Coordinates of C-alpha atoms and ligand atoms in Angstrom, one line a residue:
X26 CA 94.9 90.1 69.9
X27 CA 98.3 91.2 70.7
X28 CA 101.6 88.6 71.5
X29 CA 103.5 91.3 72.8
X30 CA 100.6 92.8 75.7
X31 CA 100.4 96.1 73.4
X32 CA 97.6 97.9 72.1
X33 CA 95.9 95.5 70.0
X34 CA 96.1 95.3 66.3
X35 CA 92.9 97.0 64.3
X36 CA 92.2 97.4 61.2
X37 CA 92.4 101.0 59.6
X38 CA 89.4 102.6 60.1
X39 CA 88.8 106.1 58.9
X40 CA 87.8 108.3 61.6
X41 CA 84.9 110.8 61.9
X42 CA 86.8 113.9 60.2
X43 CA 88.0 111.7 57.5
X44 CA 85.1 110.6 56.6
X45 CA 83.1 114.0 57.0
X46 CA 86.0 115.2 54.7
X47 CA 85.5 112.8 52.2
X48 CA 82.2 113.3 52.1
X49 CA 82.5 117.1 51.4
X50 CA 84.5 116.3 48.8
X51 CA 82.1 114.1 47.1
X52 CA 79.9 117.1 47.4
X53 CA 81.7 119.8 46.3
X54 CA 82.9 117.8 43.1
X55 CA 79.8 116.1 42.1
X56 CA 78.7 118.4 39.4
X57 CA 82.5 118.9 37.5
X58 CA 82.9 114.9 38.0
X59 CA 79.8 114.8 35.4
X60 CA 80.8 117.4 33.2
X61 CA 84.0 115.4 33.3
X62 CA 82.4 112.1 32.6
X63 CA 84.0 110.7 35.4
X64 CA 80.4 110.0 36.4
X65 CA 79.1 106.5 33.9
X66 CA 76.0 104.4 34.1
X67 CA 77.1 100.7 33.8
X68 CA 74.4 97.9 32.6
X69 CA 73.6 94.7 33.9
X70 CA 71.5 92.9 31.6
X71 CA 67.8 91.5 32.8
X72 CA 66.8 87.8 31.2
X73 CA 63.7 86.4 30.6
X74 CA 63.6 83.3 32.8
X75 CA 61.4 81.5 30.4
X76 CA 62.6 82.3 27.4
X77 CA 66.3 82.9 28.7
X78 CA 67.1 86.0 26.1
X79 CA 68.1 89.6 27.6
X80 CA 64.6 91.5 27.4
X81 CA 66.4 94.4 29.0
X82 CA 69.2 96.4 31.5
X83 CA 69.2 97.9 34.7
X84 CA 71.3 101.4 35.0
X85 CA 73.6 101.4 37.9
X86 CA 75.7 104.5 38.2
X87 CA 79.6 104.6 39.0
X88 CA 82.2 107.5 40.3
X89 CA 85.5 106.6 38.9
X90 CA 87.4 109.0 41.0
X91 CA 90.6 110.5 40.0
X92 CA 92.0 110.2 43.2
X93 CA 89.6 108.0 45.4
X94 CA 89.4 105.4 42.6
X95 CA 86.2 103.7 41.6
X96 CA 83.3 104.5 43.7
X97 CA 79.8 102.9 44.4
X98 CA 76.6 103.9 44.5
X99 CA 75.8 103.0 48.1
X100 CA 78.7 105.8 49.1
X101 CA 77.7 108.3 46.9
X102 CA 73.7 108.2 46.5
X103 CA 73.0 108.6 50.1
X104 CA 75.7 112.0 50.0
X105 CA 73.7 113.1 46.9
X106 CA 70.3 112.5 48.4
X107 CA 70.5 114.5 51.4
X108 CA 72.1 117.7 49.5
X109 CA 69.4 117.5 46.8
X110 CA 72.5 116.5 44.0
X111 CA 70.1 113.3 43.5
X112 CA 68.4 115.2 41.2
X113 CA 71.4 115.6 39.0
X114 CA 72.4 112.0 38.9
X115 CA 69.1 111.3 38.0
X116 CA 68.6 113.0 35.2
X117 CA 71.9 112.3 33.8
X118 CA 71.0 108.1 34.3
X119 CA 68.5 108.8 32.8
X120 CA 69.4 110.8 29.7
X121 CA 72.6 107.8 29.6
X122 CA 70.1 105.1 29.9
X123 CA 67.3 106.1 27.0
X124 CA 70.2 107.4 24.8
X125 CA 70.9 103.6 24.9
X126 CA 67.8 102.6 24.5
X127 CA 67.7 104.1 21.6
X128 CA 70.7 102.6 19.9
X129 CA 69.3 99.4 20.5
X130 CA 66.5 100.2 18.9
X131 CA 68.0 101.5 15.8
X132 CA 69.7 98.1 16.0
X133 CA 66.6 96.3 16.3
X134 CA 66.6 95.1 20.2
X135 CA 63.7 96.5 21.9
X136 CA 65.2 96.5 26.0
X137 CA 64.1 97.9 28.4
X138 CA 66.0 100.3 30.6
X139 CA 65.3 99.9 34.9
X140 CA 66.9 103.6 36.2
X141 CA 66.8 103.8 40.3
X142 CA 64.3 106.8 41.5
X143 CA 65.2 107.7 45.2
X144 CA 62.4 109.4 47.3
X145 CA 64.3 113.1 46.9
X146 CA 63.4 112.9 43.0
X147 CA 59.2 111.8 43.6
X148 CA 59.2 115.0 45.7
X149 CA 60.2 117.1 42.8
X150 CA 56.4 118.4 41.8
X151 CA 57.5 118.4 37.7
X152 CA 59.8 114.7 37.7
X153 CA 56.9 113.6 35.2
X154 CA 57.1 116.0 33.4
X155 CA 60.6 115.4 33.2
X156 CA 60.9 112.2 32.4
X157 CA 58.4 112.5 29.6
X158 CA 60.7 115.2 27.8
X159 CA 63.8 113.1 28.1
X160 CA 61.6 110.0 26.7
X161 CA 60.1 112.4 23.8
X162 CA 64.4 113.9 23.1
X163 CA 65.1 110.6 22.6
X164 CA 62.2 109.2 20.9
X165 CA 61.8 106.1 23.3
X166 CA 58.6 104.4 24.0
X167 CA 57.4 104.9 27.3
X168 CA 56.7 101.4 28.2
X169 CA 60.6 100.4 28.1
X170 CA 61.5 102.8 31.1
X171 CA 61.0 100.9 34.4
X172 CA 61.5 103.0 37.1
X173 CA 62.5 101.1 40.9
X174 CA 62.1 102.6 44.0
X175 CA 62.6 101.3 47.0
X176 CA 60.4 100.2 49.6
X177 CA 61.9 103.5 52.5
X178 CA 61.7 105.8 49.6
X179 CA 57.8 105.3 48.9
X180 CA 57.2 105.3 52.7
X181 CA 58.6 107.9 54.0
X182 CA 56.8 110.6 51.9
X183 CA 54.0 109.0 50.8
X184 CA 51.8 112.0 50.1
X185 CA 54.2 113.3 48.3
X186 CA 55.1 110.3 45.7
X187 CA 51.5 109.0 44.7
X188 CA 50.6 112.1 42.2
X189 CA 53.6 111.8 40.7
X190 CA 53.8 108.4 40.4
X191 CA 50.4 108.5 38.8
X192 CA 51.3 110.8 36.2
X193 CA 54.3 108.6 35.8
X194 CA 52.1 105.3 34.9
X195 CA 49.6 107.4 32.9
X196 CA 52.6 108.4 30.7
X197 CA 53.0 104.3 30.6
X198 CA 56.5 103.9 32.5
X199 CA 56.5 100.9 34.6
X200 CA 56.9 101.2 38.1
X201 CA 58.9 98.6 40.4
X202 CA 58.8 98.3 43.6
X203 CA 63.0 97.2 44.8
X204 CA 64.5 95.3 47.3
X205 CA 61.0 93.9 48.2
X206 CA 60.7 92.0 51.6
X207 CA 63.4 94.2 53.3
X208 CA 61.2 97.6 54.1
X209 CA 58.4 98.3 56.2
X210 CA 54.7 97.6 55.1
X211 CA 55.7 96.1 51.9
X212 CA 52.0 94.0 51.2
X213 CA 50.7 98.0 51.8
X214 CA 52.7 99.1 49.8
X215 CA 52.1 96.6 46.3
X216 CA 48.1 97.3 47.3
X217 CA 48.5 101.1 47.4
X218 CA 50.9 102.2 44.5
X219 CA 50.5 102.0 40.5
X220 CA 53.3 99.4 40.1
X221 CA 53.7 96.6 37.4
X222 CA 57.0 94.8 39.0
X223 CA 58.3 93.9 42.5
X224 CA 61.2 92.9 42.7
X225 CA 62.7 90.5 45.2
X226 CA 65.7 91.8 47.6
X227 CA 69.1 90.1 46.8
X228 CA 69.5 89.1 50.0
X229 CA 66.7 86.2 49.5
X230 CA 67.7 85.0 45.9
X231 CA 71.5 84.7 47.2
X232 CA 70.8 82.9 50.4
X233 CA 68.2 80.4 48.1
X234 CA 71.4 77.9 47.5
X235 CA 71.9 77.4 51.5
X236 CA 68.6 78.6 53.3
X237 CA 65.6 76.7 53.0
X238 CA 63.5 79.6 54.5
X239 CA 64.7 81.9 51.9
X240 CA 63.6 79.6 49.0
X241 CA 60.4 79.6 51.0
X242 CA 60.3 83.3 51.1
X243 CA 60.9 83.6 47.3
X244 CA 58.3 81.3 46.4
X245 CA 55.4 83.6 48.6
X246 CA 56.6 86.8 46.8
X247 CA 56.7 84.7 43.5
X248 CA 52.4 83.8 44.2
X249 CA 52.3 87.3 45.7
X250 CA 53.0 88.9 43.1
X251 CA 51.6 86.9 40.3
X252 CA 48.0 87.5 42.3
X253 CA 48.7 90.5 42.4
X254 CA 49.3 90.7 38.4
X255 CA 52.7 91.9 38.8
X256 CA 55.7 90.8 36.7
X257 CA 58.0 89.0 39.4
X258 CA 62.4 90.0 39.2
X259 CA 64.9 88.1 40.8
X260 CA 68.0 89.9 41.6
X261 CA 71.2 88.4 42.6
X262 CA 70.9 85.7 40.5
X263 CA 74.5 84.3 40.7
X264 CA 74.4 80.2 40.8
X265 CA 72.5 77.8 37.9
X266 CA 71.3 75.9 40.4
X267 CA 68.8 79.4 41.7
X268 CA 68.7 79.8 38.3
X269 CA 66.4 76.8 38.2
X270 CA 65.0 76.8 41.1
X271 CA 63.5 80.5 40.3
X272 CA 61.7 79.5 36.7
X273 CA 60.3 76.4 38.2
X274 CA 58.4 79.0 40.6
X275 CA 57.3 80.9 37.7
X276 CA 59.2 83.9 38.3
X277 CA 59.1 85.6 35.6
X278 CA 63.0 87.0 34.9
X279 CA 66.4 87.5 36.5
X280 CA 69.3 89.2 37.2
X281 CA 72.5 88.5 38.6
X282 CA 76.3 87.5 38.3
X283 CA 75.5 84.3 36.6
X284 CA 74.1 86.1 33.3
X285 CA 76.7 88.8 33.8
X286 CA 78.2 92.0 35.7
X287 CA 76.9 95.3 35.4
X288 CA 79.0 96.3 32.5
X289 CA 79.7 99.8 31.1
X290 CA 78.0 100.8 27.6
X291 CA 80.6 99.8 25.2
X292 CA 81.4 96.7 26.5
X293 CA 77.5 95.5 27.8
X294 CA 77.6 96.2 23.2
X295 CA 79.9 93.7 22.6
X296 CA 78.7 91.4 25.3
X297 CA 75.2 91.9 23.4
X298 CA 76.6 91.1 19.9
X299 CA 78.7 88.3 21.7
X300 CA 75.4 86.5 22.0
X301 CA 74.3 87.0 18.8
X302 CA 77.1 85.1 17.4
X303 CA 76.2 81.5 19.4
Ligands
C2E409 P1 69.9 97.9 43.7 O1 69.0 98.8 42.9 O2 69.3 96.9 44.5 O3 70.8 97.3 42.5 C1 71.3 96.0 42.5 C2 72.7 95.9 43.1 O4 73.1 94.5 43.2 C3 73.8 96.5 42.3 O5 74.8 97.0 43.1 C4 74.3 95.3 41.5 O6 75.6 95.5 41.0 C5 74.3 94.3 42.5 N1 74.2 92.9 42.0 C6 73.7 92.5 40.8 N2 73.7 91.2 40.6 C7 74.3 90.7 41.7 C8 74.7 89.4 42.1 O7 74.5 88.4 41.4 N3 75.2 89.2 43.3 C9 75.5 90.3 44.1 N4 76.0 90.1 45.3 N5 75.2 91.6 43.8 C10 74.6 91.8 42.6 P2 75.4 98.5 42.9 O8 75.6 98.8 41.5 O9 76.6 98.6 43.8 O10 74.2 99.5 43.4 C11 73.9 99.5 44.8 C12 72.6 100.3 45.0 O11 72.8 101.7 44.7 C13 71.5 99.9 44.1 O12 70.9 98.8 44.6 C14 70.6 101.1 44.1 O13 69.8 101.1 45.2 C15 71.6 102.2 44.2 N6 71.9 102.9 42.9 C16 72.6 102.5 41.9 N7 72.6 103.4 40.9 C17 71.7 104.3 41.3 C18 71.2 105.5 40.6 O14 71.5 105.9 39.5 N8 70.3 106.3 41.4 C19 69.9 105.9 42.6 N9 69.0 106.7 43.3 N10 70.4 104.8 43.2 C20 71.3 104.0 42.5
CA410 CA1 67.4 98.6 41.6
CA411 CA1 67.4 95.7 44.5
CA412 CA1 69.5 98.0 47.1

């Protein structure tokens, strides 16, 4: 819409080069932004719907660039997965994640710790392994690392994933299935793999305060899941009202803006102790 009959007015959008440069960048700098530290794993705590305490976190990983400013995930996980760097995040949200773990345990909270697994990391032949030396390095139980993947990264390599996500469920991590109800052949999928958890896509739980038909399809994965014997997250938890609405289904906990922000470590600490204090 122009007033003047001139090109019309867009928004700045970056064009192919910039974007393939950008993305170069994030590759070529990946590995000295961890060393730095400029690479952080925040926290967003997970509440027990029926109890309403903080049973545990989920690890979400952040780039604060020195000159791009703060990155997210969905820019720089999909750069790192198809170079292979995936690996290296991983194993440092992980390391990050059970490190924490274990000063809340020598503080006397037993949480759980949810780390993301993207399909590049079930395809590495010794990830068990690896994740059993990082648990045994930083003497956590087994049963407080959940591990999500998501629905196109159990798909699309199936053969690939199963024996390691067996040996990952014999070592007795829990396995999620994430952003359930968006991929393909989901009910296959919950039939098929060793999970415990399936948790529902965002997109449902936040649409819950206006659609009707999302409430709907919340309360389907809710019995779905319970038939199933799986544990049942909400994400995206961000109004009281949804809040509600989810433990009167029996869902079993939650997530979202309404309990808090992902949070990095030190302050996710004094939100913790915040608690304690009321
Ligand atoms: P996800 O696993 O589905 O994580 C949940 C996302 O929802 C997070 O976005 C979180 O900040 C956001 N969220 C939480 N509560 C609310 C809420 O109440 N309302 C809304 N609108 N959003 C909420 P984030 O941190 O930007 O992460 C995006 C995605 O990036 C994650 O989606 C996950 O798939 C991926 N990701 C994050 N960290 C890692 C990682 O270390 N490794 C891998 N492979 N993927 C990661
Ligand atoms: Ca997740
Ligand atoms: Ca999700
Ligand atoms: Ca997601």
């Amino acid at each position: 819409a122009t007033r003047d009959g001139g090109e019309p007015v867009r928004c700045y959008e970056p064009s192919m080069g910039e974007r393939a440069a950008r993305r170069l960048r994030l590759i070529r700098g990946f590995s000295a932004a961890v060393a730095r530290r400029d690479v952080r794993v925040d926290f967003q705590p997970v509440v027990s719907l029926g109890t309403r305490t903080v049973v545990g976190v989920e690890a979400l990983a952040r780039w604060d660039h020195p000159e791009l400013g703060l990155l997210l995930p969905d820019e720089f996980v999909p750069v790192l997965e198809a170079t292979g760097q995936i690996a290296e995040l991983t194993t440092f949200v992980l390391d990050e994640s059970l490190a924490a773990a274990r000063r809340w345990l020598d503080r006397g909270m037993r949480l759980s710790v949810a780390v993301n697994v993207s399909v590049g990391n079930l395809a590495v032949d010794d990830f068990a392994e690896e994740v059993a030396a990082l648990l045994a390095v930083h003497r956590v139980p087994a049963e407080l690392l959940t591990l999500e993947l998501t629905e196109s990264g159990v798909s699309s390599e199936r053969e690939v994933a199963l024996p390691v996500l067996r040996r990952l469920h014999s070592l007795g991590c829990h396995l999620a299935v994430d952003d359930f109800g968006t991929g393909q052949s989901s009910l296959a999928h919950l039939r098929r793999l060793p999970v415990d958890q399936v948790k529902i896509d965002k997109s449902f739980v936040l649409g819950m305060g206006t659609e009707y038909g999302d409430v709907a399809v919340v309360r389907a994965i809710v019995d779905l899941g319970h038939t199933l014997g799986l544990t049942v997250v909400a994400e995206g938890v961000e109004q009281a009202a949804v809040r509600v609405a989810l433990a009167e289904m029996g869902c079993d906990v939650a997530q979202g803006y309404l309990v808090s922000r992902p949070l990095p470590a030190r302050c996710f600490d004094t939100w913790l102790e915040s608690l304690d204090v009321h």
